[in-house]
Coordinates of C-alpha atoms in Angstrom, one line a residue:
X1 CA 0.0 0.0 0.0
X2 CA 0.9 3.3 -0.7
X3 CA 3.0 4.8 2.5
X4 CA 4.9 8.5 3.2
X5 CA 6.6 8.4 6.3
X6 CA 7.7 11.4 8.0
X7 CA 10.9 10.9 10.5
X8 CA 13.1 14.0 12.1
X9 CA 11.0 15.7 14.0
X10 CA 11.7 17.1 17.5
X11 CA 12.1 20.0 20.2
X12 CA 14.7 22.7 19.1
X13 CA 15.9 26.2 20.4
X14 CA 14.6 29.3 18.1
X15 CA 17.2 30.3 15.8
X16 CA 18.2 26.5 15.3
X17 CA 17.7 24.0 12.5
X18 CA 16.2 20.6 11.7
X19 CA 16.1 18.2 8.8
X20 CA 12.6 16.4 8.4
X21 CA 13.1 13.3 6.0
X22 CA 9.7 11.7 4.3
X23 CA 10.6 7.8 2.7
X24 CA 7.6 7.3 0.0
X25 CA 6.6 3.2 -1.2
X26 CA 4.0 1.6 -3.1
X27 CA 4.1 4.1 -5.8
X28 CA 6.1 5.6 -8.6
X29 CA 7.7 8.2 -7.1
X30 CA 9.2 9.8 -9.9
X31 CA 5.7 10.8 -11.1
X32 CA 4.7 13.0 -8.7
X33 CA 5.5 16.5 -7.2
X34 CA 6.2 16.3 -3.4
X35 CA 5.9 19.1 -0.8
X36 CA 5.1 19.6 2.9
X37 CA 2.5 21.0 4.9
X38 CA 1.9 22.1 8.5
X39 CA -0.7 22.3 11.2
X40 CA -0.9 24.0 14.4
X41 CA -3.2 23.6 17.2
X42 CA -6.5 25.7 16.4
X43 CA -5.3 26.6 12.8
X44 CA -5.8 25.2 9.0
X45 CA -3.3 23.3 7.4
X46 CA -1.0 25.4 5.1
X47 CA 0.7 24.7 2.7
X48 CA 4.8 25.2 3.2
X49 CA 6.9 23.9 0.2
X50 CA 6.8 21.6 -3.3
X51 CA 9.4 20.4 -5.5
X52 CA 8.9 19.2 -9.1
X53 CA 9.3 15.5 -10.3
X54 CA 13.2 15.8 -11.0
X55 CA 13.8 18.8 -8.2
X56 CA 14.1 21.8 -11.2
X57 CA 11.2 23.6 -9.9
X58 CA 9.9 24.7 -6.2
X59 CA 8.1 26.7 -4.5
X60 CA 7.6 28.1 -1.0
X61 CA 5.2 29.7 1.5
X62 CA 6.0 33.3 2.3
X63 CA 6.2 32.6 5.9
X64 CA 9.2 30.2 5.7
X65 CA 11.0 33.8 4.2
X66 CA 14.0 31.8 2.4
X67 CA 15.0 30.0 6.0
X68 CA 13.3 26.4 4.5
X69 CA 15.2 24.2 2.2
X70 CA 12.8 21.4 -0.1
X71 CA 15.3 19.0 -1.9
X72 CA 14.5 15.0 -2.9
X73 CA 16.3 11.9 -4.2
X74 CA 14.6 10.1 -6.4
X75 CA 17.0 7.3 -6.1
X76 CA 15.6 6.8 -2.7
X77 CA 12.1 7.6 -3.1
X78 CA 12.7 9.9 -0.1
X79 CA 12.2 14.0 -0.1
X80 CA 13.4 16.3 2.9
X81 CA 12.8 19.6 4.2
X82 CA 15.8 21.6 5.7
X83 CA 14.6 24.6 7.9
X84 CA 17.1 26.7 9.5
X85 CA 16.5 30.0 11.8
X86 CA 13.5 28.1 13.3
X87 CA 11.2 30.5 15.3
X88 CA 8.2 29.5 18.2
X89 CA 5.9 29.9 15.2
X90 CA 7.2 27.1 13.0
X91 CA 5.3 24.8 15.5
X92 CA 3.5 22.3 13.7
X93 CA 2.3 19.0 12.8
X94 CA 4.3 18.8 9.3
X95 CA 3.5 16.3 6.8
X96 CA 4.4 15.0 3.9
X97 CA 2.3 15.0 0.7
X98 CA 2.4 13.8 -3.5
X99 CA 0.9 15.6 -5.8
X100 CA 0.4 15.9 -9.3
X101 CA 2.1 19.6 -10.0
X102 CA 3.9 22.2 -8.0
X103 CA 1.4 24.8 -8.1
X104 CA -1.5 22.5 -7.0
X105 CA 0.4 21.7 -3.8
X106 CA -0.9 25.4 -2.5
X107 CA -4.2 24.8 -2.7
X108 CA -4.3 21.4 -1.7
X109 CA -4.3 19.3 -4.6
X110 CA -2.6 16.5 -3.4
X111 CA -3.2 12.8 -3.3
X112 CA -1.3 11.2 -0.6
X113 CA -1.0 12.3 2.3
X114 CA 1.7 11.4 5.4
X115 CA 0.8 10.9 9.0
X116 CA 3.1 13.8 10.0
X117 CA 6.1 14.7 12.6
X118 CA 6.0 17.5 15.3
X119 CA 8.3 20.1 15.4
X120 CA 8.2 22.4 18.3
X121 CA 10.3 25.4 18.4
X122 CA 10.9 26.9 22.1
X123 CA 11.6 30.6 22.8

C-alpha cells in the first residue's frame, strides 16, 4: 500500500535547525510532485513547500521567508525539508504530501498524504 513516512521531527531552540526526511513506497515516485505541509493547534493546514518530479522547480510559503530548504532523491524515493532560523511559530504537525504539480500543492491538490512529525520550536 501506498506509504509516506515522516521521520526527524523534534524539540529545538529558536534560531536552530532541523532536517525532516519523508521515505515514499507503493508508488512511482518519480511521477509526482512532493511538498510539505503544516498544522498547528486551532489553525488550518498550510501549505509550506513543493518540488517538481526531478527537483528543477519549487516553490515556497511566504512565511518560511527563504530560511526552509525542499530538496528529494529520487533514487531513494525519499524527499526532505531543511529549515534553519526556526522561530516559536514554525510549530507544527508537518506532513508530507504527492501531488500531481507544483502549483497545486498550495491549494491542496494532493493525493497522498503522510501521517506527520511534530516540530516544536521553544523561545
Amino acid at each position: 500500500q501506498v506509504q509516506l513516512v515522516e521521520s526527524g521531527g523534534g524539540l529545538v531552540q529558536a534560531g536552530g535547525s532541523l532536517r525532516l526526511s519523508c521515505a515514499a513506497s507503493g508508488f512511482t515516485f518519480n511521477y509526482y510532485a512532493m511538498g510539505w505541509f503544516r498544522q498547528a493547534p486551532g489553525k488550518e493546514r498550510e501549505f509550506v513547500a513543493a518540488i517538481s518530479q526531478g527537483g528543477g522547480s519549487t516553490d515556497f510559503a511566504d512565511s518560511v521567508g527563504g530560511r526552509f530548504t525542499i530538496s528529494r532523491d529520487n533514487a531513494k524515493n525519499t524527499v526532505y525539508l531543511q529549515m534553519n532560523s526556526l522561530k516559536p511559530e514554525d510549530t507544527a504537525v508537518y506532513y508530507c504530501a504527492a501531488g500531481s504539480t507544483v502549483a497545486g500543492f498550495r491549494r491542496k491538490q494532493v493525493r497522498y498524504w503522510g501521517q506527520g512529525t511534530q516540530v516544536t520550536v521553544s523561545s
